[in-house]
C-alpha positions as a LaTeX table, in Angstrom:
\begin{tabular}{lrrr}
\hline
Residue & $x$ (\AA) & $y$ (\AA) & $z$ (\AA) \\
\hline
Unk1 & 108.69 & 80.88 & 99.85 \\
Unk2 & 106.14 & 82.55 & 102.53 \\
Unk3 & 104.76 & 85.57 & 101.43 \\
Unk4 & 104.70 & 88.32 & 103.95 \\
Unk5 & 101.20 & 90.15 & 104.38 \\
Unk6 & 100.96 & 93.66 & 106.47 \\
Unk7 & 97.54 & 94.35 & 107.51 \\
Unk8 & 96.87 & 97.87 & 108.16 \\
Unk9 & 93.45 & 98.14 & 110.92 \\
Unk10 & 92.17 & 99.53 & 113.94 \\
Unk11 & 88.91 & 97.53 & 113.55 \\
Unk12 & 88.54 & 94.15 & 115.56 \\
Unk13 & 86.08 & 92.54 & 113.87 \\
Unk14 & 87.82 & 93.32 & 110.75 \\
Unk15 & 91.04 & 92.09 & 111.61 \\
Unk16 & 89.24 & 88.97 & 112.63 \\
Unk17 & 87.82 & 87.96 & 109.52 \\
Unk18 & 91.05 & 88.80 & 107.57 \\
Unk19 & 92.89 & 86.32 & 109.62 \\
Unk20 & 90.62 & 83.66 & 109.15 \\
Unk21 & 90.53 & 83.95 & 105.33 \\
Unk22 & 94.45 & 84.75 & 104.95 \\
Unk23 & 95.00 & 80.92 & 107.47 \\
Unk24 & 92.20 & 79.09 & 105.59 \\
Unk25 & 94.33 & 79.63 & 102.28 \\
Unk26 & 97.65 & 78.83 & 104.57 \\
Unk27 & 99.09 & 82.70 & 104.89 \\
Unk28 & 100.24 & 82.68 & 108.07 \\
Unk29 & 103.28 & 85.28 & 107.97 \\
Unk30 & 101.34 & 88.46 & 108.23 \\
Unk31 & 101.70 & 90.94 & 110.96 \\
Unk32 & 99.06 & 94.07 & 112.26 \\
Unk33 & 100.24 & 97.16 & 111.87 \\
Unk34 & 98.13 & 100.06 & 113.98 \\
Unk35 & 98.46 & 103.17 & 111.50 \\
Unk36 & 98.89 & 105.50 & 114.70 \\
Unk37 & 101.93 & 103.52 & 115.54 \\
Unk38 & 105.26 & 104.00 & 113.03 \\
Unk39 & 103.72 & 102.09 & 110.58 \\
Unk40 & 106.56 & 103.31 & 107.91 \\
Unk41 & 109.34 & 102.09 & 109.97 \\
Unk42 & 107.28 & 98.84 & 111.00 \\
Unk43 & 106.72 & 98.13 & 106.83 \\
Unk44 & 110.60 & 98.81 & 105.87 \\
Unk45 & 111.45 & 95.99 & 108.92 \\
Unk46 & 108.66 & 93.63 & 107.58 \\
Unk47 & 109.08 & 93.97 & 104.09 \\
Unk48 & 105.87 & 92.68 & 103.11 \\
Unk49 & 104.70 & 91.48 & 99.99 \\
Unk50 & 101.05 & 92.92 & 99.87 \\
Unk51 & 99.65 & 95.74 & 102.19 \\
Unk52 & 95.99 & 95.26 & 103.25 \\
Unk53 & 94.66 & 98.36 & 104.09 \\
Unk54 & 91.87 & 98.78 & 106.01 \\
Unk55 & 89.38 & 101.78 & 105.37 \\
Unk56 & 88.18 & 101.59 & 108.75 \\
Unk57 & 91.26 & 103.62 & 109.82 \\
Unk58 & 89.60 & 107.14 & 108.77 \\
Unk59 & 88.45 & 107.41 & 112.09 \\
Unk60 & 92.32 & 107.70 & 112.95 \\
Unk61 & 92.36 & 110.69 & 111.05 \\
Unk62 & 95.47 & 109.09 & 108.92 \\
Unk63 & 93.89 & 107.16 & 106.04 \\
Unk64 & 94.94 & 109.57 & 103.22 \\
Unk65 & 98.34 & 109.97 & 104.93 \\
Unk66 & 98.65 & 106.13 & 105.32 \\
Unk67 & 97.78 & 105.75 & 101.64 \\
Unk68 & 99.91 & 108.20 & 100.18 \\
Unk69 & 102.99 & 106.61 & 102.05 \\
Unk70 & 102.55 & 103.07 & 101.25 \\
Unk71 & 101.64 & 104.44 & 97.59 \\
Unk72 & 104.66 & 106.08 & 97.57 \\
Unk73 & 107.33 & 104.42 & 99.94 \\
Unk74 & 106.32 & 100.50 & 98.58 \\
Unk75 & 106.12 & 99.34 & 95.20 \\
Unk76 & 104.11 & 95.90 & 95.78 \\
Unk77 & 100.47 & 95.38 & 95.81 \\
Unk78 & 97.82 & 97.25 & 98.02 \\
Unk79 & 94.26 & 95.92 & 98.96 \\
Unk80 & 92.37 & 97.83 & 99.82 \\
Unk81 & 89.19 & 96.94 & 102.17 \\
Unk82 & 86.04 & 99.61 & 101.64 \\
Unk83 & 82.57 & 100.25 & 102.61 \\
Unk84 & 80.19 & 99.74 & 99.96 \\
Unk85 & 79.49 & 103.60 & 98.98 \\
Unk86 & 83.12 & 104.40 & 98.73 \\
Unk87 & 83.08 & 105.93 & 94.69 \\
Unk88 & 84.69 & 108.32 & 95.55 \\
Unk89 & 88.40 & 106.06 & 96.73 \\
Unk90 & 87.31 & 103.96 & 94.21 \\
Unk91 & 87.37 & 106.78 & 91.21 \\
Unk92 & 90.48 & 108.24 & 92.81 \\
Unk93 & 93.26 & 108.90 & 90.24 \\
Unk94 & 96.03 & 108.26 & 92.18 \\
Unk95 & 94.58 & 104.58 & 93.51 \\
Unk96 & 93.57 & 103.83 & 89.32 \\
Unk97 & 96.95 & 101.37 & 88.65 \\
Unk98 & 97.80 & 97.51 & 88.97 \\
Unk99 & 99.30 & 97.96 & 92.11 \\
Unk100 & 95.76 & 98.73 & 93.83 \\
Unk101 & 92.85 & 96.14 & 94.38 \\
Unk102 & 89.68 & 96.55 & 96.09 \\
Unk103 & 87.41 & 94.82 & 98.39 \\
Unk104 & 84.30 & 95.63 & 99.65 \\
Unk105 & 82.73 & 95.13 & 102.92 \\
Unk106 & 81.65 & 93.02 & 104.39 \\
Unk107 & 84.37 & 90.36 & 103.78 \\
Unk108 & 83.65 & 87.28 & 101.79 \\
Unk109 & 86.03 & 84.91 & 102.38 \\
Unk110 & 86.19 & 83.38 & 99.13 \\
Unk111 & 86.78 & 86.88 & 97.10 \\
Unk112 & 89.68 & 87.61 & 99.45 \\
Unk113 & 91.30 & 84.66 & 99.23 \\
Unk114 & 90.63 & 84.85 & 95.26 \\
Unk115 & 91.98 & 88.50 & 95.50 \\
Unk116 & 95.46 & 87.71 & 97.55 \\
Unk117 & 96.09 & 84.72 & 94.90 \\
Unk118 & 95.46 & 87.32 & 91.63 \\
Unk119 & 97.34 & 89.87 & 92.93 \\
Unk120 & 100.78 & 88.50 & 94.40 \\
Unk121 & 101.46 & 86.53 & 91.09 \\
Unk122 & 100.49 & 88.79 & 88.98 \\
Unk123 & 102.14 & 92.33 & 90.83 \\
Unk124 & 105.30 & 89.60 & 90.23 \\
Unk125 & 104.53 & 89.60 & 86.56 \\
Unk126 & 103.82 & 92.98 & 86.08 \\
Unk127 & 107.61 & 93.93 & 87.63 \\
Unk128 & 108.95 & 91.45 & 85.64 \\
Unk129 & 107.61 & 93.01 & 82.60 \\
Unk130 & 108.90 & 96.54 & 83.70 \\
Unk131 & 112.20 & 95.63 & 84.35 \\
Unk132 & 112.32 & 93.86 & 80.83 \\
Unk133 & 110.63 & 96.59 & 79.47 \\
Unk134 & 113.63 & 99.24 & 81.13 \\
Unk135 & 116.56 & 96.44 & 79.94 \\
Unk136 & 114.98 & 96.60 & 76.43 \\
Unk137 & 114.76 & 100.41 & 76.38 \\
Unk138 & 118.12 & 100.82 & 77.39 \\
Unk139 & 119.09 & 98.44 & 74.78 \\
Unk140 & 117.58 & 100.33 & 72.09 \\
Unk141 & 119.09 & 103.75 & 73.27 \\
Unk142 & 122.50 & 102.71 & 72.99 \\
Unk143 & 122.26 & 100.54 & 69.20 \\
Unk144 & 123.55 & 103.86 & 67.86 \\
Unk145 & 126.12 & 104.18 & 70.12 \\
Unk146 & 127.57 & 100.41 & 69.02 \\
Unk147 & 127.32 & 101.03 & 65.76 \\
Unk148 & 129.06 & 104.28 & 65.80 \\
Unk149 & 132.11 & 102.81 & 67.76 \\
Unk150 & 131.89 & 100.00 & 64.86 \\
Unk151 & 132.00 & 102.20 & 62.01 \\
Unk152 & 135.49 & 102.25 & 60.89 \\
Unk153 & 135.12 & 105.08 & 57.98 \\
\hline
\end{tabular}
């Protein structure tokens, strides 16, 4: 099954080079999303299954707004594409999880590619683990409750 990529960019040359890496490694179902448009509404119809999120949208005035949403509204992984003196994103508390992977600019081909194979398999394994992890929680929280409806005396 086709994974479905949403690239989030207002930069040309960017978008450019992200194409070319995501058809060398044979992604091909990935759409552009402008953040000014309704990009919210335009991810819940694509449903993708990684967000690439272009940095170059500050000058849109929407970045942190565009982050927060897809943070927020989308649990599946987010690259992130950054200039090279970006700490301060990088260090960010709220961008410090599994869900978030960064690339700097400007894009090598091979780390992208490299990055898009880590993190779709392994975002996979990760919700695996948490939904085990819930099942097994739940499972523990209600032992007493079988054993009390099994005690006869």
């Amino acid at each position: 099954m086709s994974k479905k990529i949403a690239i989030i960019s207002v930069n040309k040359k960017n978008l450019s080079a992200i194409k070319k890496s995501l058809n060398s490694i044979n992604y091909t179902d990935f759409e552009i999303i402008n953040p000014l448009d309704n990009f919210e509404a335009l991810l819940n119809q694509i449903k993708p299954d990684l967000i690439v999120i272009d940095d170059d949208i500050k000058k849109t005035q929407s970045f942190q707004y565009v982050l927060q949403k897809t943070r927020l509204t989308f649990e599946i992984p987010i690259l992130l594409l950054l200039k090279n003196n970006d700490e301060e994103l990088i260090n960010d508390e709220n961008l410090n999880s599994n869900r978030f992977h960064f690339l700097h600019k400007p894009l090598i081909q091979r780390e992208f590619q490299s990055i898009i194979k880590i993190a779709l398999p392994s975002f996979s394994l990760e919700k695996k683990l948490r939904k085990t992890e819930y099942w097994f929680g739940n499972i523990i929280k209600s032992v007493g409750d079988a054993i009390i409806a099994l005690d006869i005396e």
